[in-house]
C-alpha positions as a printed NumPy array, in Angstrom:
array([[ 25.098,  -1.776,  -8.28 ],
       [ 23.616,  -2.077,  -4.766],
       [ 22.919,  -5.735,  -4.096],
       [ 19.237,  -6.007,  -2.406],
       [ 18.522,  -6.453,   0.409],
       [ 16.423,  -9.676,   2.491],
       [ 15.294, -11.775,   5.526],
       [ 16.175, -12.558,   8.137],
       [ 19.194,  -9.681,   7.77 ],
       [ 16.883,  -7.391,   6.375],
       [ 13.22 ,  -7.706,   7.136],
       [ 11.069, -10.93 ,   8.68 ],
       [ 10.134, -12.57 ,   5.243],
       [ 11.414, -15.264,   3.887],
       [ 14.341, -14.51 ,   1.24 ],
       [ 12.978, -16.19 ,  -1.658],
       [  9.743, -14.201,  -1.091],
       [ 10.86 , -10.965,  -1.468],
       [ 13.893,  -8.964,  -2.277],
       [ 14.135,  -5.259,  -1.024],
       [ 15.656,  -2.756,  -3.676],
       [ 16.113,  -0.255,  -0.772],
       [ 19.325,   0.946,   1.411],
       [ 19.261,  -0.501,   5.495],
       [ 19.187,   2.811,   7.515],
       [ 18.347,   1.227,  10.592],
       [ 20.918,   2.343,  12.627],
       [ 19.694,   5.981,  12.253],
       [ 17.63 ,   7.929,  14.434],
       [ 14.629,   9.024,  11.886],
       [ 11.727,   9.093,  13.797],
       [  9.764,  12.303,  14.986],
       [  6.933,  12.876,  16.866],
       [  3.433,  13.032,  14.678],
       [  2.193,  16.457,  15.821],
       [  6.305,  18.022,  15.265],
       [  6.091,  16.136,  11.542],
       [  2.733,  17.165,  10.528],
       [  3.595,  20.866,  11.367],
       [  6.347,  20.724,   9.533],
       [  5.109,  18.924,   6.615],
       [  2.117,  21.697,   6.034],
       [  4.825,  24.431,   6.335],
       [  6.803,  22.985,   3.604],
       [  9.786,  22.957,   6.542],
       [ 10.123,  18.984,   5.044],
       [  8.805,  16.187,   2.872],
       [  6.623,  13.779,   4.257],
       [  9.573,  11.186,   2.767],
       [ 12.169,  12.509,   4.39 ],
       [ 11.602,  11.22 ,   7.968],
       [  9.834,   8.132,  10.033],
       [  6.984,   8.633,  11.936],
       [  6.868,   6.991,  15.753],
       [  5.569,   3.316,  14.791],
       [  2.318,   2.866,  16.649],
       [  2.046,   0.136,  18.647],
       [ -1.5  ,  -1.375,  19.717],
       [ -2.641,  -2.73 ,  22.771],
       [ -4.415,  -5.84 ,  23.47 ],
       [ -7.622,  -4.667,  22.884],
       [ -6.676,  -3.354,  18.771],
       [ -4.839,  -7.062,  18.326],
       [ -7.636,  -8.288,  19.546],
       [ -9.05 ,  -6.699,  17.127],
       [ -7.008,  -7.438,  14.173],
       [ -6.784, -11.254,  15.054],
       [-10.899, -10.637,  14.247],
       [-10.421,  -8.551,  11.469],
       [ -8.155, -11.064,   9.489],
       [ -9.467, -14.101,  10.164],
       [-13.222, -12.73 ,   8.919],
       [-11.435, -10.977,   5.756],
       [ -9.451, -13.919,   4.977],
       [-11.613, -15.885,   2.458],
       [-12.343, -12.145,   0.627],
       [ -8.785, -11.567,   0.61 ],
       [ -7.994, -14.728,  -1.014],
       [-10.723, -14.624,  -3.328],
       [ -8.854, -10.865,  -4.344],
       [ -5.759, -12.17 ,  -4.693],
       [ -6.684, -15.057,  -7.035],
       [ -8.39 , -13.217,  -9.052],
       [ -6.097, -10.846,  -9.999],
       [ -3.8  , -13.215,  -9.646],
       [ -5.232, -15.002, -12.564],
       [ -5.69 , -11.638, -14.606],
       [ -2.408, -10.965, -14.865],
       [ -1.724, -14.527, -16.058],
       [ -4.297, -14.671, -18.607],
       [ -3.247, -11.262, -19.595],
       [  0.38 , -10.697, -19.749],
       [  1.62 , -14.602, -19.464],
       [  3.761, -16.36 , -16.893],
       [  7.16 , -14.513, -17.37 ],
       [  6.498, -11.613, -14.494],
       [  8.486, -10.005, -12.403],
       [  6.281,  -9.05 ,  -9.556],
       [  7.646,  -5.432,  -8.174],
       [  5.534,  -4.009,  -5.073],
       [  5.714,  -0.795,  -4.22 ],
       [  6.849,  -0.695,  -0.578],
       [  5.568,  -1.02 ,   2.215],
       [  2.023,  -1.772,   1.909],
       [  2.645,  -3.211,  -1.77 ],
       [  4.636,  -5.772,  -0.192],
       [  2.807,  -8.364,   1.453],
       [  0.004,  -8.816,  -1.403],
       [  3.502,  -9.235,  -3.989],
       [  4.167, -12.198,  -1.483],
       [  0.508, -13.305,  -1.935],
       [  0.679, -13.225,  -6.018],
       [  3.639, -14.719,  -5.91 ],
       [  2.461, -17.933,  -3.168],
       [ -1.278, -18.204,  -5.551],
       [  1.181, -18.098,  -8.365],
       [  2.91 , -21.275,  -7.31 ],
       [  0.847, -23.075,  -5.484],
       [ -1.754, -23.338,  -8.373],
       [  0.269, -22.553, -12.051],
       [  3.91 , -24.005, -10.839],
       [  5.649, -20.545, -11.052],
       [  8.061, -19.301,  -9.088],
       [  7.8  , -15.946, -10.091],
       [ 10.779, -12.778,  -8.541],
       [  9.674, -10.431,  -6.42 ],
       [ 11.215,  -7.602,  -5.311],
       [  9.977,  -4.491,  -3.019],
       [ 10.742,  -1.191,  -4.641],
       [  9.905,   3.06 ,  -3.216],
       [  7.789,   5.552,  -4.915],
       [  7.458,   8.974,  -3.4  ],
       [  4.386,  10.92 ,  -3.978],
       [  5.744,  14.206,  -5.477],
       [  9.518,  12.584,  -6.003],
       [  8.958,   9.675,  -8.385],
       [  9.959,   5.785,  -8.256],
       [ 13.268,   4.825,  -7.294],
       [ 15.284,   4.889, -10.606],
       [ 18.426,   2.896,  -9.044],
       [ 16.104,   0.032,  -8.375],
       [ 14.843,   0.263, -12.08 ],
       [ 18.058,   0.162, -13.194],
       [ 18.555,  -2.926, -11.208],
       [ 15.644,  -5.15 , -12.334],
       [ 15.352,  -4.129, -15.832],
       [ 18.986,  -5.008, -15.686],
       [ 18.429,  -8.474, -14.48 ],
       [ 15.188,  -8.883, -16.499],
       [ 12.874,  -8.527, -19.405],
       [ 11.457,  -4.716, -19.531],
       [  8.481,  -6.714, -20.432],
       [  7.96 ,  -8.505, -17.528],
       [  7.837,  -6.195, -15.045],
       [  4.073,  -6.252, -13.212],
       [  4.083,  -2.837, -10.617],
       [  2.359,  -3.968,  -7.282],
       [ -0.041,  -2.23 ,  -4.592],
       [ -2.063,  -2.768,  -1.73 ],
       [ -5.165,  -0.933,  -3.032],
       [ -5.819,   2.522,  -4.293],
       [ -7.331,   5.951,  -2.73 ],
       [ -7.884,   8.403,  -4.695],
       [ -5.464,   7.504,  -6.823],
       [ -2.069,   9.53 ,  -6.279],
       [  0.474,   6.675,  -6.792],
       [ -1.049,   5.232,  -9.87 ],
       [ -0.791,   8.385, -11.253],
       [  2.851,   9.033,  -9.732],
       [  3.726,   5.38 , -11.408],
       [  2.146,   6.506, -14.518],
       [  4.606,   9.737, -14.766],
       [  7.845,   8.399, -13.152],
       [  7.287,   5.728, -15.915],
       [  7.275,   8.149, -18.382],
       [  9.958,  10.472, -17.409],
       [ 12.094,   6.706, -16.637],
       [ 11.724,   6.018, -20.679],
       [ 12.272,   9.427, -21.525],
       [ 15.272,   9.784, -19.712],
       [ 16.834,   6.912, -21.468],
       [ 15.659,   3.795, -19.299],
       [ 13.341,   1.312, -21.396],
       [  9.647,   1.411, -21.062],
       [  7.585,  -0.025, -18.351],
       [  4.265,  -0.582, -18.34 ],
       [  2.348,   1.506, -15.614],
       [ -0.409,  -0.585, -15.349],
       [ -1.027,  -1.362, -11.98 ],
       [ -2.343,  -4.738,  -9.775],
       [ -3.544,  -3.823,  -6.658],
       [ -6.407,  -6.111,  -4.855],
       [ -8.979,  -3.545,  -4.321],
       [ -9.586,  -0.446,  -6.153],
       [-12.233,   1.698,  -5.619],
       [-11.391,   4.977,  -6.367],
       [-11.813,   3.017, -10.199],
       [ -8.306,   4.435, -11.057],
       [ -6.379,   1.096, -12.701],
       [ -7.196,  -1.578, -14.814],
       [ -6.282,  -4.55 , -13.114],
       [ -7.714,  -5.432,  -9.658],
       [ -8.857,  -8.243,  -7.44 ],
       [-12.589,  -6.146,  -6.939],
       [-13.367,  -2.552,  -7.24 ],
       [-15.013,  -2.366,  -3.26 ],
       [-14.197,  -1.131,  -0.501],
       [-13.566,  -3.25 ,   1.733],
       [-10.797,  -4.05 ,   4.903],
       [ -7.141,  -5.242,   4.253],
       [ -5.804,  -6.358,   7.263],
       [ -2.115,  -5.62 ,   6.874],
       [ -3.468,  -1.457,   6.594],
       [ -4.441,  -2.414,  10.255],
       [ -0.733,  -2.346,  11.392],
       [  2.47 ,  -0.889,  10.662],
       [  6.044,  -2.86 ,  10.32 ],
       [  4.806,  -5.9  ,  12.172],
       [  2.176,  -6.444,   9.72 ],
       [  4.853,  -6.073,   6.571],
       [  7.927,  -7.514,   7.544],
       [  9.177,  -5.371,   9.867],
       [ 10.427,  -2.57 ,   7.405],
       [ 10.038,   0.823,   7.805],
       [  8.157,   3.542,   5.359],
       [ 10.728,   3.863,   2.433],
       [ 13.211,   7.26 ,   3.339],
       [ 14.021,   9.449,   0.229],
       [ 16.416,  12.418,   2.334],
       [ 19.694,  13.906,   0.8  ],
       [ 21.524,  13.396,   4.207],
       [ 21.408,   9.893,   3.656],
       [ 20.985,   8.547,   0.243],
       [ 23.736,   9.359,  -2.458],
       [ 22.912,   9.45 ,  -5.843],
       [ 22.468,   6.142,  -7.303],
       [ 21.226,   4.434,  -4.503],
       [ 18.063,   3.079,  -3.713],
       [ 15.991,   4.572,  -1.682],
       [ 15.668,   3.611,   2.313],
       [ 14.035,   2.102,   4.964],
       [ 14.821,   0.957,   8.577],
       [ 13.904,  -2.703,  10.056],
       [ 12.968,  -2.881,  13.155],
       [ 14.076,  -6.544,  14.305],
       [ 13.272,  -4.99 ,  18.498],
       [  9.113,  -5.977,  17.589],
       [  9.772,  -9.292,  16.328],
       [  7.98 ,  -9.975,  19.504],
       [  5.025,  -8.479,  18.37 ],
       [  5.558,  -9.478,  14.75 ],
       [  1.797, -10.734,  12.691],
       [  3.232, -10.277,   8.965],
       [  3.861, -14.396,   8.817],
       [  0.544, -15.156,  10.4  ],
       [ -1.359, -12.516,   7.653],
       [  0.105, -14.388,   4.513],
       [ -0.197, -17.51 ,   6.094],
       [ -4.333, -17.094,   7.53 ],
       [ -4.593, -15.954,   3.507],
       [ -3.295, -18.161,   1.898],
       [ -4.356, -21.392,   4.018],
       [ -7.85 , -19.438,   1.901],
       [ -6.847, -20.113,  -1.359],
       [ -8.335, -23.519,  -1.954],
       [-10.023, -24.178,  -5.668],
       [ -8.04 , -21.607,  -7.828],
       [-12.251, -21.886, -10.465],
       [-13.811, -19.229,  -8.84 ],
       [-11.148, -16.904,  -9.124],
       [-11.2  , -17.765, -12.573],
       [-14.343, -16.776, -13.014],
       [-14.113, -13.823, -12.034],
       [-10.832, -12.728, -13.735],
       [-12.727, -13.806, -16.944],
       [-15.761, -11.16 , -15.693],
       [-13.059,  -8.635, -15.12 ],
       [-11.994,  -9.24 , -18.587],
       [-15.135,  -9.127, -20.381],
       [-15.948,  -5.525, -18.56 ],
       [-15.104,  -1.975, -19.107],
       [-12.262,  -1.436, -16.601],
       [-11.051,   1.645, -18.205],
       [ -9.981,   4.561, -15.17 ],
       [-13.163,   6.463, -14.61 ],
       [-11.087,   8.368, -11.331],
       [-14.572,   8.569,  -9.684],
       [-12.762,   8.472,  -6.666],
       [-10.986,  11.66 ,  -6.547],
       [-13.921,  13.244,  -8.192],
       [-15.766,  12.383,  -4.914],
       [-12.628,  12.97 ,  -2.681],
       [-13.153,  17.003,  -4.626],
       [-16.539,  17.162,  -3.414],
       [-16.065,  16.459,   0.36 ],
       [-13.124,  18.729,   0.157],
       [-14.838,  21.743,  -0.469],
       [-18.338,  20.174,   1.848],
       [-15.532,  20.641,   4.574],
       [-13.835,  23.586,   3.869],
       [-10.617,  21.593,   3.479],
       [ -7.645,  23.586,   1.959],
       [ -5.834,  20.406,   0.488],
       [ -7.06 ,  17.806,  -1.644],
       [ -3.865,  15.946,   0.087],
       [ -5.527,  16.429,   3.401],
       [ -8.984,  13.779,   2.218],
       [ -8.287,   9.93 ,   2.68 ],
       [-10.344,   7.932,   1.725],
       [-10.991,   4.002,   1.407],
       [-10.169,   1.684,   4.935],
       [ -6.884,   1.561,   4.189],
       [ -6.302,   5.28 ,   4.549],
       [ -8.143,   5.725,   6.505],
       [ -6.64 ,   3.563,   9.14 ],
       [ -3.404,   5.296,   7.756],
       [ -4.486,   9.094,   8.681],
       [ -5.293,   7.417,  12.18 ],
       [ -1.785,   5.075,  12.832],
       [  0.554,   8.297,  11.703],
       [ -1.004,  11.856,  10.728],
       [ -2.818,  14.333,  12.985],
       [ -6.541,  13.449,  12.14 ],
       [ -9.356,  15.922,  12.2  ],
       [-12.435,  13.772,  11.437],
       [-13.132,   9.928,   9.948],
       [-16.541,  10.035,   7.711],
       [-17.53 ,   6.679,   7.19 ],
       [-21.24 ,   5.662,   5.147],
       [-22.227,   3.847,   7.801],
       [-21.38 ,   4.266,  11.517],
       [-21.714,   0.587,  12.421],
       [-20.413,  -1.735,   9.643],
       [-17.827,  -3.993,  11.037],
       [-15.436,  -3.58 ,   8.252],
       [-14.325,  -0.479,   9.846],
       [-14.504,  -1.261,  13.474],
       [-10.678,  -0.983,  14.295],
       [-11.028,   2.664,  12.932],
       [-13.707,   3.792,  15.004],
       [-11.701,   2.212,  18.22 ],
       [ -8.755,   3.872,  16.984],
       [-10.34 ,   7.267,  16.667],
       [-11.929,   6.679,  20.233],
       [ -8.247,   6.446,  21.006],
       [ -7.27 ,   9.76 ,  19.295],
       [-10.28 ,  11.97 ,  20.587],
       [-11.042,  11.889,  16.996],
       [-14.916,  12.537,  15.788],
       [-16.749,  10.225,  13.866],
       [-18.995,  11.353,  11.402],
       [-21.555,   9.261,   9.524],
       [-22.05 ,  10.418,   5.997],
       [-25.046,   8.164,   3.963],
       [-23.657,   9.066,   0.568],
       [-20.106,   8.733,   0.901],
       [-18.685,   7.196,  -2.093],
       [-16.102,   5.25 ,  -0.184],
       [-17.04 ,   2.817,   3.381],
       [-14.826,   5.868,   5.093],
       [-13.025,   8.759,   4.552],
       [ -9.776,  10.08 ,   6.766],
       [ -9.783,  13.878,   7.393],
       [ -6.085,  15.444,   8.205],
       [ -6.141,  18.503,  10.245],
       [ -4.86 ,  22.191,   8.71 ],
       [ -2.471,  22.886,  10.656],
       [ -2.192,  27.095,  10.012]])
């Protein structure tokens, strides 16, 4: 059985905060230009998980904006972390195995672990695993987790929902895993923000800025996006990723965790919010998917995959895809000042759509 990777040998997070169930591909040259990569993906010549985009490194002005955004949103992030953790403990009990979806889910998994440790004295195991749209979740990673932990304790964690593609991917992949002889695992994905109304377990359903979306590996333990490429991953091996040790001088992964954790404070408000959510109708309505389909038709976009809703997904479009337009509900909102800065840097038009269901949406360029 492949063994987990931990920092400082792989990633900048402490070894006790997360175990990466990944294969180290740091020695490989997997990055390609964003435009060439996008063209190959859209032409059906390559899958997005077979390579990596070149990591965008922001200038000083953008870093300053990130610092401001983190300081401003840290209390709200801490509240969402506390709420979703208290919700999990109330509903699932204290015997939990956290499994974050690398890489956006990993800082969130660490923060949930810290809340549980600080307020409940729990030392929850935490793993990061790969899930790939259209290819499913890493089966080798699931085998490892279920051989070491009781399947009923496993909780999958991510940062936020967009239109719900990953929530659907997870549900389908876990059903397939059980059907093929694996243990049954809960597909109830836990996220900080669920603006798409795609999950039952969330800290909030507001579309607000989660600062870890503002950067790439330098806010995610210096670990790349995950890679699933048959040239480098043999059957039975974990999916892969790279550790960008050379970016250590720009790493703010620990700063983000410490800034948010410093706002944890008293757990009473989080407990109250969790109780309120427990007493509400939490069933997913997939309202976000409907609003995305409406925008797709309105702007004559060929695929729903080219519409990325929410602050986090819009940021990703600008950082590592070929953007066409950015739609915003309010062109002066503080929560996406960094998006307007990125859009200006890449000469991407920002269009105000007052009745937008999300705070903003990123539209990917349809490349003929």
